[in-house]
Amino acid sequence: MRIDLHTHSSASDGTDTPAALVREAKAAGLDVVALTDHDATSGWAEAQEAADEVGITLVPGLEISTKLHHRGVHLLAYLPDPTYAPLVEVLGRILEGRSSRTPAIVAALRAHGIDLTENDVHREAGGSVAAGRPHVADALVRRGVVADRTEAFATLLSPGQPGYVNRYAPQLEEMIPIVVAAGGVPVIAHPWGRRGGTVLTEEVLAGLRGIGLAGIEVDHQDHPPELRERLRAIAADLDLLVTGSSDHHGLGKVDHDLGVNTTDPEEYERLVSLARR
Ligand SMILES: [Zn+2]
Ligand SMILES: [Zn+2]
Protein backbone atom coordinates (compact mmCIF):
# COMPACT_ATOMS: atom_id res chain seq x y z
CA MET A 1 0.00 0.00 0.00
CA ARG A 2 1.48 3.37 -1.06
CA ILE A 3 0.39 6.40 0.93
CA ASP A 4 1.25 10.08 0.27
CA LEU A 5 -0.09 12.40 2.96
CA HIS A 6 0.82 15.92 1.78
CA THR A 7 -0.09 17.49 -1.59
CA HIS A 8 -1.25 20.86 -2.93
CA SER A 9 -3.75 21.70 -5.67
CA SER A 10 -4.80 24.92 -7.33
CA ALA A 11 -7.01 25.50 -4.27
CA SER A 12 -3.75 26.92 -2.86
CA ASP A 13 -0.39 27.10 -4.65
CA GLY A 14 -0.30 23.83 -6.61
CA THR A 15 -0.69 23.87 -10.37
CA ASP A 16 -3.13 20.94 -10.76
CA THR A 17 -6.84 21.20 -10.11
CA PRO A 18 -7.95 18.98 -7.19
CA ALA A 19 -9.47 16.46 -9.64
CA ALA A 20 -6.35 16.36 -11.84
CA LEU A 21 -4.15 15.91 -8.78
CA VAL A 22 -6.19 12.91 -7.59
CA ARG A 23 -6.08 11.33 -11.05
CA GLU A 24 -2.30 11.82 -11.17
CA ALA A 25 -1.99 10.24 -7.73
CA LYS A 26 -3.84 7.18 -9.01
CA ALA A 27 -1.66 7.09 -12.14
CA ALA A 28 1.44 7.33 -9.92
CA GLY A 29 0.40 4.08 -8.24
CA LEU A 30 -0.75 5.55 -4.91
CA ASP A 31 -3.52 3.88 -2.90
CA VAL A 32 -4.05 6.79 -0.51
CA VAL A 33 -3.48 10.50 -1.10
CA ALA A 34 -4.12 13.43 1.24
CA LEU A 35 -5.05 16.84 -0.17
CA THR A 36 -3.50 19.42 2.16
CA ASP A 37 -3.87 22.86 0.61
CA HIS A 38 -2.59 25.88 2.53
CA ASP A 39 -5.27 27.16 4.91
CA ALA A 40 -8.07 25.98 2.59
CA THR A 41 -10.58 23.13 2.43
CA SER A 42 -12.14 24.40 -0.82
CA GLY A 43 -10.62 21.61 -2.94
CA TRP A 44 -12.05 18.73 -0.89
CA ALA A 45 -15.37 18.19 -2.69
CA GLU A 46 -13.88 18.11 -6.18
CA ALA A 47 -11.03 15.85 -5.01
CA GLN A 48 -13.47 13.43 -3.33
CA GLU A 49 -15.56 13.17 -6.48
CA ALA A 50 -12.46 12.34 -8.56
CA ALA A 51 -11.24 9.87 -5.92
CA ASP A 52 -14.56 8.00 -6.04
CA GLU A 53 -14.34 7.92 -9.82
CA VAL A 54 -10.82 6.50 -10.13
CA GLY A 55 -10.85 4.37 -6.97
CA ILE A 56 -8.28 5.88 -4.61
CA THR A 57 -8.65 6.77 -0.94
CA LEU A 58 -8.67 10.53 -0.33
CA VAL A 59 -7.70 11.92 3.08
CA PRO A 60 -9.06 15.46 3.35
CA GLY A 61 -6.63 17.72 5.14
CA LEU A 62 -5.00 21.12 5.15
CA GLU A 63 -1.67 22.74 5.96
CA ILE A 64 -2.15 25.61 8.38
CA SER A 65 0.31 28.53 8.57
CA THR A 66 1.12 28.99 12.26
CA LYS A 67 3.79 30.70 14.34
CA LEU A 68 6.02 29.49 17.14
CA HIS A 69 8.40 32.01 18.73
CA HIS A 70 8.03 34.26 15.65
CA ARG A 71 9.03 31.46 13.30
CA GLY A 72 6.67 30.04 10.70
CA VAL A 73 5.59 26.45 11.40
CA HIS A 74 3.30 24.52 9.06
CA LEU A 75 0.74 22.32 10.78
CA LEU A 76 -0.91 19.53 8.81
CA ALA A 77 -4.47 18.81 9.98
CA TYR A 78 -6.04 15.56 8.80
CA LEU A 79 -9.77 14.80 8.72
CA PRO A 80 -11.01 17.76 10.79
CA ASP A 81 -14.66 18.80 10.63
CA PRO A 82 -14.39 21.71 8.16
CA THR A 83 -17.48 23.35 9.64
CA TYR A 84 -16.11 23.53 13.22
CA ALA A 85 -16.57 27.23 13.99
CA PRO A 86 -13.19 28.05 15.64
CA LEU A 87 -11.37 26.39 12.72
CA VAL A 88 -13.44 28.26 10.14
CA GLU A 89 -12.75 31.50 12.00
CA VAL A 90 -8.96 31.06 12.08
CA LEU A 91 -8.80 30.04 8.42
CA GLY A 92 -10.86 33.09 7.51
CA ARG A 93 -8.44 35.35 9.36
CA ILE A 94 -5.41 33.75 7.67
CA LEU A 95 -6.88 34.11 4.17
CA GLU A 96 -8.02 37.65 4.90
CA GLY A 97 -4.50 38.53 6.03
CA ARG A 98 -3.04 37.07 2.86
CA SER A 99 -5.33 38.94 0.47
CA SER A 100 -4.96 42.28 2.27
CA ARG A 101 -1.18 41.94 2.49
CA THR A 102 -0.27 42.72 -1.11
CA PRO A 103 -2.19 46.03 -1.23
CA ALA A 104 -0.59 46.94 2.12
CA ILE A 105 2.89 46.21 0.78
CA VAL A 106 2.24 48.28 -2.34
CA ALA A 107 0.97 51.17 -0.19
CA ALA A 108 4.05 50.96 2.05
CA LEU A 109 6.39 51.01 -0.96
CA ARG A 110 4.54 53.95 -2.50
CA ALA A 111 4.82 55.83 0.78
CA HIS A 112 8.55 55.15 0.49
CA GLY A 113 8.59 56.91 -2.92
CA ILE A 114 8.53 53.82 -5.13
CA ASP A 115 6.20 53.96 -8.11
CA LEU A 116 4.37 50.63 -8.05
CA THR A 117 0.70 49.67 -8.44
CA GLU A 118 -1.36 46.67 -7.42
CA ASN A 119 -1.95 45.98 -11.12
CA ASP A 120 1.81 45.59 -11.64
CA VAL A 121 1.80 42.87 -9.00
CA HIS A 122 -1.28 41.08 -10.32
CA ARG A 123 0.22 41.04 -13.82
CA GLU A 124 3.27 39.20 -12.42
CA ALA A 125 1.03 36.77 -10.52
CA GLY A 126 -0.75 35.85 -13.76
CA GLY A 127 -4.17 35.85 -12.16
CA SER A 128 -3.18 33.48 -9.32
CA VAL A 129 -5.22 33.99 -6.15
CA ALA A 130 -2.00 33.59 -4.20
CA ALA A 131 -0.37 36.88 -5.29
CA GLY A 132 2.37 37.42 -2.74
CA ARG A 133 5.79 38.85 -2.05
CA PRO A 134 7.59 36.99 -4.88
CA HIS A 135 5.23 38.71 -7.33
CA VAL A 136 5.84 42.10 -5.69
CA ALA A 137 9.56 41.42 -6.14
CA ASP A 138 9.06 40.56 -9.82
CA ALA A 139 7.09 43.78 -10.32
CA LEU A 140 9.92 45.77 -8.70
CA VAL A 141 12.40 44.13 -11.10
CA ARG A 142 10.23 44.98 -14.10
CA ARG A 143 9.98 48.58 -12.90
CA GLY A 144 13.78 48.70 -12.68
CA VAL A 145 13.73 49.43 -8.94
CA VAL A 146 15.93 46.40 -8.15
CA ALA A 147 17.98 44.01 -10.27
CA ASP A 148 16.39 40.75 -9.14
CA ARG A 149 14.18 39.02 -6.53
CA THR A 150 17.12 38.56 -4.19
CA GLU A 151 17.81 42.30 -4.09
CA ALA A 152 14.09 43.02 -3.63
CA PHE A 153 13.96 40.79 -0.55
CA ALA A 154 17.36 41.96 0.74
CA THR A 155 16.57 45.68 0.53
CA LEU A 156 12.79 46.19 0.63
CA LEU A 157 10.57 43.22 1.49
CA SER A 158 12.03 41.59 4.59
CA PRO A 159 11.25 42.37 8.27
CA GLY A 160 12.49 45.81 9.29
CA GLN A 161 12.47 47.14 5.73
CA PRO A 162 10.09 49.72 4.17
CA GLY A 163 8.01 47.21 2.20
CA TYR A 164 7.55 44.61 4.95
CA VAL A 165 4.04 43.97 6.21
CA ASN A 166 3.39 41.40 8.90
CA ARG A 167 0.72 38.79 8.21
CA TYR A 168 -1.62 37.11 10.68
CA ALA A 169 -0.87 33.54 11.66
CA PRO A 170 -2.27 31.72 14.71
CA GLN A 171 0.14 30.48 17.37
CA LEU A 172 1.00 26.79 16.98
CA GLU A 173 0.04 26.15 20.62
CA GLU A 174 -3.43 27.62 20.04
CA MET A 175 -3.92 25.81 16.72
CA ILE A 176 -3.16 22.23 17.84
CA PRO A 177 -6.08 22.09 20.33
CA ILE A 178 -8.43 23.62 17.74
CA VAL A 179 -7.56 20.87 15.23
CA VAL A 180 -8.10 18.22 17.91
CA ALA A 181 -11.43 19.78 18.96
CA ALA A 182 -12.45 19.70 15.28
CA GLY A 183 -11.94 15.93 15.39
CA GLY A 184 -8.77 16.19 13.30
CA VAL A 185 -5.25 14.86 13.67
CA PRO A 186 -2.45 17.47 13.94
CA VAL A 187 0.95 16.60 12.45
CA ILE A 188 3.81 19.09 12.07
CA ALA A 189 4.95 19.39 8.44
CA HIS A 190 8.70 19.29 7.67
CA PRO A 191 9.65 20.21 11.28
CA TRP A 192 13.34 20.65 10.44
CA GLY A 193 12.84 21.95 6.94
CA ARG A 194 14.13 25.20 5.50
CA ARG A 195 11.52 27.29 7.29
CA GLY A 196 11.39 25.64 10.67
CA GLY A 197 14.94 26.24 11.77
CA THR A 198 15.76 24.88 15.18
CA VAL A 199 12.77 25.98 17.25
CA LEU A 200 11.26 22.49 17.20
CA THR A 201 13.60 20.73 19.61
CA GLU A 202 12.71 17.43 21.27
CA GLU A 203 11.78 19.33 24.43
CA VAL A 204 9.43 21.63 22.49
CA LEU A 205 7.90 18.67 20.64
CA ALA A 206 7.33 16.90 23.97
CA GLY A 207 5.41 19.96 25.19
CA LEU A 208 3.33 20.04 22.00
CA ARG A 209 2.60 16.31 22.40
CA GLY A 210 1.14 17.23 25.77
CA ILE A 211 -1.42 19.55 24.17
CA GLY A 212 -2.48 17.12 21.45
CA LEU A 213 0.19 16.94 18.75
CA ALA A 214 -0.18 13.51 17.13
CA GLY A 215 2.79 13.25 14.80
CA ILE A 216 5.62 14.70 12.76
CA GLU A 217 6.36 14.52 9.06
CA VAL A 218 9.77 12.85 8.97
CA ASP A 219 10.20 11.73 5.36
CA HIS A 220 10.12 15.02 3.44
CA GLN A 221 12.44 16.32 0.74
CA ASP A 222 13.61 19.16 3.04
CA HIS A 223 15.13 16.57 5.42
CA PRO A 224 18.44 14.90 4.53
CA PRO A 225 18.87 11.28 5.71
CA GLU A 226 20.65 12.12 8.99
CA LEU A 227 17.88 14.53 10.06
CA ARG A 228 15.25 11.90 9.23
CA GLU A 229 16.99 9.40 11.48
CA ARG A 230 17.15 11.88 14.38
CA LEU A 231 13.50 12.84 13.90
CA ARG A 232 12.49 9.17 13.76
CA ALA A 233 14.25 8.58 17.09
CA ILE A 234 12.49 11.57 18.66
CA ALA A 235 9.12 10.32 17.37
CA ALA A 236 9.81 6.91 18.91
CA ASP A 237 10.79 8.53 22.24
CA LEU A 238 7.67 10.66 22.35
CA ASP A 239 5.30 8.10 20.78
CA LEU A 240 4.48 10.45 17.90
CA LEU A 241 3.23 9.25 14.53
CA VAL A 242 5.74 9.33 11.68
CA THR A 243 4.50 10.39 8.25
CA GLY A 244 6.19 10.63 4.87
CA SER A 245 4.96 12.67 1.92
CA SER A 246 5.83 14.38 -1.32
CA ASP A 247 4.53 17.92 -0.60
CA HIS A 248 3.67 17.84 -4.31
CA HIS A 249 2.85 21.21 -5.94
CA GLY A 250 2.44 20.10 -9.56
CA LEU A 251 4.82 22.15 -11.65
CA GLY A 252 5.12 24.64 -8.77
CA LYS A 253 7.96 22.82 -7.01
CA VAL A 254 10.62 20.53 -8.54
CA ASP A 255 11.82 17.30 -6.90
CA HIS A 256 8.50 16.73 -5.10
CA ASP A 257 6.94 14.09 -7.36
CA LEU A 258 3.88 12.25 -6.03
CA GLY A 259 4.96 9.31 -3.89
CA VAL A 260 8.61 10.43 -3.65
CA ASN A 261 8.21 9.80 0.10
CA THR A 262 5.44 7.67 1.56
CA THR A 263 3.84 6.85 4.91
CA ASP A 264 4.02 3.41 6.50
CA PRO A 265 0.57 1.73 6.38
CA GLU A 266 0.64 1.07 10.15
CA GLU A 267 1.29 4.74 10.89
CA TYR A 268 -1.53 5.65 8.51
CA GLU A 269 -3.94 3.29 10.28
CA ARG A 270 -3.03 4.86 13.61
CA LEU A 271 -3.59 8.32 12.18
CA VAL A 272 -7.04 7.46 10.85
CA SER A 273 -8.01 5.83 14.15
CA LEU A 274 -7.22 9.10 15.97
CA ALA A 275 -9.66 11.12 13.86
CA ARG A 276 -13.19 11.60 15.14
CA ARG A 277 -15.37 11.81 12.08
ZN1 LIG B 1 4.87 23.50 4.22
ZN1 LIG C 1 3.02 21.80 1.76
mmCIF file of C-alpha atoms and ligand atoms in Angstrom:
data_model
loop_
_atom_site.group_PDB
_atom_site.id
_atom_site.type_symbol
_atom_site.label_atom_id
_atom_site.label_comp_id
_atom_site.label_asym_id
_atom_site.label_seq_id
_atom_site.Cartn_x
_atom_site.Cartn_y
_atom_site.Cartn_z
ATOM 1 C CA MET A 1 0.000 0.000 0.000
ATOM 2 C CA ARG A 2 1.476 3.367 -1.065
ATOM 3 C CA ILE A 3 0.386 6.400 0.925
ATOM 4 C CA ASP A 4 1.255 10.075 0.269
ATOM 5 C CA LEU A 5 -0.094 12.404 2.958
ATOM 6 C CA HIS A 6 0.816 15.922 1.782
ATOM 7 C CA THR A 7 -0.087 17.494 -1.589
ATOM 8 C CA HIS A 8 -1.245 20.862 -2.928
ATOM 9 C CA SER A 9 -3.746 21.695 -5.668
ATOM 10 C CA SER A 10 -4.803 24.924 -7.329
ATOM 11 C CA ALA A 11 -7.010 25.502 -4.265
ATOM 12 C CA SER A 12 -3.746 26.923 -2.857
ATOM 13 C CA ASP A 13 -0.390 27.099 -4.651
ATOM 14 C CA GLY A 14 -0.301 23.833 -6.609
ATOM 15 C CA THR A 15 -0.687 23.868 -10.373
ATOM 16 C CA ASP A 16 -3.131 20.939 -10.759
ATOM 17 C CA THR A 17 -6.843 21.200 -10.115
ATOM 18 C CA PRO A 18 -7.951 18.979 -7.192
ATOM 19 C CA ALA A 19 -9.474 16.456 -9.636
ATOM 20 C CA ALA A 20 -6.351 16.364 -11.835
ATOM 21 C CA LEU A 21 -4.154 15.905 -8.777
ATOM 22 C CA VAL A 22 -6.186 12.913 -7.590
ATOM 23 C CA ARG A 23 -6.081 11.328 -11.047
ATOM 24 C CA GLU A 24 -2.301 11.820 -11.167
ATOM 25 C CA ALA A 25 -1.989 10.235 -7.732
ATOM 26 C CA LYS A 26 -3.844 7.179 -9.013
ATOM 27 C CA ALA A 27 -1.656 7.087 -12.137
ATOM 28 C CA ALA A 28 1.445 7.331 -9.921
ATOM 29 C CA GLY A 29 0.398 4.080 -8.239
ATOM 30 C CA LEU A 30 -0.747 5.552 -4.915
ATOM 31 C CA ASP A 31 -3.516 3.877 -2.898
ATOM 32 C CA VAL A 32 -4.054 6.787 -0.514
ATOM 33 C CA VAL A 33 -3.479 10.503 -1.098
ATOM 34 C CA ALA A 34 -4.120 13.426 1.237
ATOM 35 C CA LEU A 35 -5.046 16.836 -0.173
ATOM 36 C CA THR A 36 -3.505 19.421 2.162
ATOM 37 C CA ASP A 37 -3.870 22.864 0.615
ATOM 38 C CA HIS A 38 -2.590 25.877 2.532
ATOM 39 C CA ASP A 39 -5.274 27.159 4.909
ATOM 40 C CA ALA A 40 -8.073 25.980 2.588
ATOM 41 C CA THR A 41 -10.578 23.127 2.426
ATOM 42 C CA SER A 42 -12.142 24.396 -0.817
ATOM 43 C CA GLY A 43 -10.616 21.610 -2.942
ATOM 44 C CA TRP A 44 -12.047 18.729 -0.895
ATOM 45 C CA ALA A 45 -15.373 18.193 -2.686
ATOM 46 C CA GLU A 46 -13.881 18.107 -6.184
ATOM 47 C CA ALA A 47 -11.031 15.851 -5.008
ATOM 48 C CA GLN A 48 -13.469 13.428 -3.333
ATOM 49 C CA GLU A 49 -15.558 13.168 -6.478
ATOM 50 C CA ALA A 50 -12.460 12.338 -8.561
ATOM 51 C CA ALA A 51 -11.240 9.872 -5.916
ATOM 52 C CA ASP A 52 -14.562 7.996 -6.037
ATOM 53 C CA GLU A 53 -14.342 7.923 -9.822
ATOM 54 C CA VAL A 54 -10.824 6.502 -10.131
ATOM 55 C CA GLY A 55 -10.848 4.367 -6.974
ATOM 56 C CA ILE A 56 -8.279 5.879 -4.613
ATOM 57 C CA THR A 57 -8.651 6.773 -0.938
ATOM 58 C CA LEU A 58 -8.666 10.530 -0.328
ATOM 59 C CA VAL A 59 -7.695 11.919 3.075
ATOM 60 C CA PRO A 60 -9.061 15.465 3.354
ATOM 61 C CA GLY A 61 -6.626 17.722 5.143
ATOM 62 C CA LEU A 62 -4.996 21.117 5.146
ATOM 63 C CA GLU A 63 -1.668 22.745 5.961
ATOM 64 C CA ILE A 64 -2.146 25.612 8.375
ATOM 65 C CA SER A 65 0.311 28.533 8.569
ATOM 66 C CA THR A 66 1.115 28.989 12.262
ATOM 67 C CA LYS A 67 3.794 30.700 14.341
ATOM 68 C CA LEU A 68 6.021 29.493 17.145
ATOM 69 C CA HIS A 69 8.402 32.009 18.730
ATOM 70 C CA HIS A 70 8.031 34.260 15.650
ATOM 71 C CA ARG A 71 9.027 31.458 13.296
ATOM 72 C CA GLY A 72 6.669 30.040 10.705
ATOM 73 C CA VAL A 73 5.585 26.450 11.405
ATOM 74 C CA HIS A 74 3.305 24.517 9.060
ATOM 75 C CA LEU A 75 0.743 22.325 10.777
ATOM 76 C CA LEU A 76 -0.914 19.532 8.812
ATOM 77 C CA ALA A 77 -4.465 18.807 9.978
ATOM 78 C CA TYR A 78 -6.042 15.557 8.797
ATOM 79 C CA LEU A 79 -9.765 14.804 8.718
ATOM 80 C CA PRO A 80 -11.007 17.755 10.788
ATOM 81 C CA ASP A 81 -14.662 18.798 10.634
ATOM 82 C CA PRO A 82 -14.387 21.714 8.159
ATOM 83 C CA THR A 83 -17.485 23.353 9.642
ATOM 84 C CA TYR A 84 -16.106 23.525 13.224
ATOM 85 C CA ALA A 85 -16.567 27.234 13.989
ATOM 86 C CA PRO A 86 -13.192 28.050 15.643
ATOM 87 C CA LEU A 87 -11.369 26.385 12.724
ATOM 88 C CA VAL A 88 -13.444 28.261 10.142
ATOM 89 C CA GLU A 89 -12.754 31.497 11.999
ATOM 90 C CA VAL A 90 -8.956 31.063 12.076
ATOM 91 C CA LEU A 91 -8.797 30.036 8.420
ATOM 92 C CA GLY A 92 -10.856 33.089 7.507
ATOM 93 C CA ARG A 93 -8.438 35.351 9.358
ATOM 94 C CA ILE A 94 -5.410 33.755 7.671
ATOM 95 C CA LEU A 95 -6.884 34.114 4.173
ATOM 96 C CA GLU A 96 -8.022 37.649 4.902
ATOM 97 C CA GLY A 97 -4.500 38.526 6.030
ATOM 98 C CA ARG A 98 -3.039 37.068 2.859
ATOM 99 C CA SER A 99 -5.332 38.942 0.466
ATOM 100 C CA SER A 100 -4.958 42.276 2.267
ATOM 101 C CA ARG A 101 -1.177 41.940 2.493
ATOM 102 C CA THR A 102 -0.269 42.720 -1.114
ATOM 103 C CA PRO A 103 -2.191 46.027 -1.228
ATOM 104 C CA ALA A 104 -0.593 46.938 2.118
ATOM 105 C CA ILE A 105 2.894 46.211 0.778
ATOM 106 C CA VAL A 106 2.235 48.284 -2.345
ATOM 107 C CA ALA A 107 0.975 51.166 -0.185
ATOM 108 C CA ALA A 108 4.052 50.959 2.045
ATOM 109 C CA LEU A 109 6.392 51.010 -0.958
ATOM 110 C CA ARG A 110 4.539 53.953 -2.502
ATOM 111 C CA ALA A 111 4.823 55.831 0.782
ATOM 112 C CA HIS A 112 8.547 55.153 0.486
ATOM 113 C CA GLY A 113 8.589 56.907 -2.920
ATOM 114 C CA ILE A 114 8.529 53.821 -5.128
ATOM 115 C CA ASP A 115 6.200 53.964 -8.112
ATOM 116 C CA LEU A 116 4.370 50.634 -8.049
ATOM 117 C CA THR A 117 0.705 49.673 -8.443
ATOM 118 C CA GLU A 118 -1.360 46.666 -7.423
ATOM 119 C CA ASN A 119 -1.949 45.976 -11.122
ATOM 120 C CA ASP A 120 1.814 45.589 -11.644
ATOM 121 C CA VAL A 121 1.797 42.867 -8.998
ATOM 122 C CA HIS A 122 -1.277 41.076 -10.324
ATOM 123 C CA ARG A 123 0.222 41.040 -13.819
ATOM 124 C CA GLU A 124 3.267 39.200 -12.415
ATOM 125 C CA ALA A 125 1.031 36.769 -10.521
ATOM 126 C CA GLY A 126 -0.746 35.847 -13.759
ATOM 127 C CA GLY A 127 -4.172 35.847 -12.161
ATOM 128 C CA SER A 128 -3.176 33.481 -9.317
ATOM 129 C CA VAL A 129 -5.220 33.995 -6.153
ATOM 130 C CA ALA A 130 -1.999 33.591 -4.198
ATOM 131 C CA ALA A 131 -0.368 36.885 -5.295
ATOM 132 C CA GLY A 132 2.373 37.420 -2.741
ATOM 133 C CA ARG A 133 5.791 38.849 -2.051
ATOM 134 C CA PRO A 134 7.590 36.993 -4.880
ATOM 135 C CA HIS A 135 5.226 38.707 -7.328
ATOM 136 C CA VAL A 136 5.842 42.105 -5.692
ATOM 137 C CA ALA A 137 9.562 41.418 -6.139
ATOM 138 C CA ASP A 138 9.059 40.564 -9.819
ATOM 139 C CA ALA A 139 7.089 43.783 -10.323
ATOM 140 C CA LEU A 140 9.918 45.770 -8.705
ATOM 141 C CA VAL A 141 12.396 44.133 -11.102
ATOM 142 C CA ARG A 142 10.227 44.981 -14.100
ATOM 143 C CA ARG A 143 9.984 48.577 -12.895
ATOM 144 C CA GLY A 144 13.779 48.698 -12.682
ATOM 145 C CA VAL A 145 13.726 49.429 -8.937
ATOM 146 C CA VAL A 146 15.929 46.405 -8.152
ATOM 147 C CA ALA A 147 17.983 44.012 -10.266
ATOM 148 C CA ASP A 148 16.392 40.746 -9.144
ATOM 149 C CA ARG A 149 14.176 39.022 -6.532
ATOM 150 C CA THR A 150 17.123 38.564 -4.188
ATOM 151 C CA GLU A 151 17.811 42.296 -4.093
ATOM 152 C CA ALA A 152 14.092 43.024 -3.631
ATOM 153 C CA PHE A 153 13.959 40.787 -0.550
ATOM 154 C CA ALA A 154 17.361 41.963 0.736
ATOM 155 C CA THR A 155 16.570 45.676 0.527
ATOM 156 C CA LEU A 156 12.795 46.190 0.625
ATOM 157 C CA LEU A 157 10.575 43.224 1.488
ATOM 158 C CA SER A 158 12.030 41.590 4.593
ATOM 159 C CA PRO A 159 11.249 42.368 8.268
ATOM 160 C CA GLY A 160 12.493 45.811 9.293
ATOM 161 C CA GLN A 161 12.468 47.136 5.727
ATOM 162 C CA PRO A 162 10.090 49.715 4.172
ATOM 163 C CA GLY A 163 8.008 47.211 2.198
ATOM 164 C CA TYR A 164 7.549 44.613 4.952
ATOM 165 C CA VAL A 165 4.038 43.972 6.209
ATOM 166 C CA ASN A 166 3.389 41.397 8.903
ATOM 167 C CA ARG A 167 0.720 38.790 8.215
ATOM 168 C CA TYR A 168 -1.622 37.113 10.680
ATOM 169 C CA ALA A 169 -0.870 33.540 11.662
ATOM 170 C CA PRO A 170 -2.268 31.724 14.711
ATOM 171 C CA GLN A 171 0.137 30.478 17.375
ATOM 172 C CA LEU A 172 1.000 26.791 16.976
ATOM 173 C CA GLU A 173 0.044 26.150 20.617
ATOM 174 C CA GLU A 174 -3.429 27.621 20.043
ATOM 175 C CA MET A 175 -3.923 25.810 16.719
ATOM 176 C CA ILE A 176 -3.164 22.235 17.835
ATOM 177 C CA PRO A 177 -6.077 22.091 20.330
ATOM 178 C CA ILE A 178 -8.433 23.617 17.735
ATOM 179 C CA VAL A 179 -7.560 20.872 15.230
ATOM 180 C CA VAL A 180 -8.100 18.223 17.915
ATOM 181 C CA ALA A 181 -11.425 19.779 18.958
ATOM 182 C CA ALA A 182 -12.453 19.702 15.282
ATOM 183 C CA GLY A 183 -11.941 15.930 15.394
ATOM 184 C CA GLY A 184 -8.774 16.194 13.300
ATOM 185 C CA VAL A 185 -5.253 14.857 13.667
ATOM 186 C CA PRO A 186 -2.449 17.474 13.941
ATOM 187 C CA VAL A 187 0.955 16.604 12.454
ATOM 188 C CA ILE A 188 3.809 19.086 12.068
ATOM 189 C CA ALA A 189 4.953 19.393 8.440
ATOM 190 C CA HIS A 190 8.695 19.287 7.667
ATOM 191 C CA PRO A 191 9.651 20.214 11.276
ATOM 192 C CA TRP A 192 13.336 20.654 10.444
ATOM 193 C CA GLY A 193 12.835 21.950 6.936
ATOM 194 C CA ARG A 194 14.133 25.200 5.498
ATOM 195 C CA ARG A 195 11.515 27.293 7.286
ATOM 196 C CA GLY A 196 11.389 25.636 10.668
ATOM 197 C CA GLY A 197 14.943 26.238 11.772
ATOM 198 C CA THR A 198 15.764 24.882 15.182
ATOM 199 C CA VAL A 199 12.766 25.983 17.252
ATOM 200 C CA LEU A 200 11.262 22.494 17.202
ATOM 201 C CA THR A 201 13.596 20.729 19.613
ATOM 202 C CA GLU A 202 12.709 17.427 21.265
ATOM 203 C CA GLU A 203 11.782 19.333 24.428
ATOM 204 C CA VAL A 204 9.429 21.633 22.492
ATOM 205 C CA LEU A 205 7.901 18.665 20.643
ATOM 206 C CA ALA A 206 7.329 16.901 23.972
ATOM 207 C CA GLY A 207 5.411 19.956 25.185
ATOM 208 C CA LEU A 208 3.334 20.039 22.003
ATOM 209 C CA ARG A 209 2.604 16.315 22.397
ATOM 210 C CA GLY A 210 1.140 17.226 25.767
ATOM 211 C CA ILE A 211 -1.416 19.553 24.166
ATOM 212 C CA GLY A 212 -2.475 17.120 21.454
ATOM 213 C CA LEU A 213 0.194 16.943 18.753
ATOM 214 C CA ALA A 214 -0.182 13.508 17.126
ATOM 215 C CA GLY A 215 2.791 13.254 14.804
ATOM 216 C CA ILE A 216 5.616 14.699 12.757
ATOM 217 C CA GLU A 217 6.365 14.521 9.064
ATOM 218 C CA VAL A 218 9.769 12.853 8.966
ATOM 219 C CA ASP A 219 10.200 11.732 5.365
ATOM 220 C CA HIS A 220 10.120 15.017 3.436
ATOM 221 C CA GLN A 221 12.442 16.324 0.739
ATOM 222 C CA ASP A 222 13.606 19.156 3.043
ATOM 223 C CA HIS A 223 15.133 16.569 5.416
ATOM 224 C CA PRO A 224 18.437 14.904 4.530
ATOM 225 C CA PRO A 225 18.872 11.281 5.707
ATOM 226 C CA GLU A 226 20.649 12.125 8.993
ATOM 227 C CA LEU A 227 17.876 14.531 10.061
ATOM 228 C CA ARG A 228 15.255 11.904 9.230
ATOM 229 C CA GLU A 229 16.988 9.402 11.479
ATOM 230 C CA ARG A 230 17.146 11.878 14.381
ATOM 231 C CA LEU A 231 13.497 12.837 13.904
ATOM 232 C CA ARG A 232 12.490 9.171 13.761
ATOM 233 C CA ALA A 233 14.253 8.584 17.088
ATOM 234 C CA ILE A 234 12.488 11.572 18.664
ATOM 235 C CA ALA A 235 9.116 10.322 17.368
ATOM 236 C CA ALA A 236 9.814 6.907 18.906
ATOM 237 C CA ASP A 237 10.795 8.529 22.237
ATOM 238 C CA LEU A 238 7.670 10.663 22.348
ATOM 239 C CA ASP A 239 5.303 8.104 20.784
ATOM 240 C CA LEU A 240 4.478 10.452 17.898
ATOM 241 C CA LEU A 241 3.226 9.250 14.527
ATOM 242 C CA VAL A 242 5.741 9.327 11.684
ATOM 243 C CA THR A 243 4.504 10.392 8.253
ATOM 244 C CA GLY A 244 6.188 10.630 4.871
ATOM 245 C CA SER A 245 4.960 12.665 1.923
ATOM 246 C CA SER A 246 5.827 14.382 -1.321
ATOM 247 C CA ASP A 247 4.526 17.920 -0.604
ATOM 248 C CA HIS A 248 3.675 17.845 -4.308
ATOM 249 C CA HIS A 249 2.845 21.209 -5.943
ATOM 250 C CA GLY A 250 2.438 20.096 -9.563
ATOM 251 C CA LEU A 251 4.817 22.155 -11.651
ATOM 252 C CA GLY A 252 5.124 24.640 -8.772
ATOM 253 C CA LYS A 253 7.965 22.822 -7.014
ATOM 254 C CA VAL A 254 10.619 20.534 -8.535
ATOM 255 C CA ASP A 255 11.824 17.302 -6.899
ATOM 256 C CA HIS A 256 8.503 16.727 -5.101
ATOM 257 C CA ASP A 257 6.938 14.086 -7.362
ATOM 258 C CA LEU A 258 3.880 12.248 -6.028
ATOM 259 C CA GLY A 259 4.964 9.310 -3.886
ATOM 260 C CA VAL A 260 8.612 10.429 -3.655
ATOM 261 C CA ASN A 261 8.210 9.799 0.101
ATOM 262 C CA THR A 262 5.439 7.665 1.561
ATOM 263 C CA THR A 263 3.841 6.851 4.914
ATOM 264 C CA ASP A 264 4.024 3.411 6.497
ATOM 265 C CA PRO A 265 0.569 1.729 6.384
ATOM 266 C CA GLU A 266 0.643 1.071 10.149
ATOM 267 C CA GLU A 267 1.288 4.738 10.891
ATOM 268 C CA TYR A 268 -1.535 5.648 8.505
ATOM 269 C CA GLU A 269 -3.943 3.285 10.283
ATOM 270 C CA ARG A 270 -3.026 4.862 13.607
ATOM 271 C CA LEU A 271 -3.591 8.324 12.176
ATOM 272 C CA VAL A 272 -7.045 7.458 10.853
ATOM 273 C CA SER A 273 -8.011 5.826 14.152
ATOM 274 C CA LEU A 274 -7.217 9.103 15.968
ATOM 275 C CA ALA A 275 -9.657 11.117 13.855
ATOM 276 C CA ARG A 276 -13.195 11.605 15.145
ATOM 277 C CA ARG A 277 -15.366 11.809 12.077
HETATM 278 ZN ZN ZN B 1 4.871 23.499 4.220
HETATM 279 ZN ZN ZN B 2 3.023 21.799 1.759
#
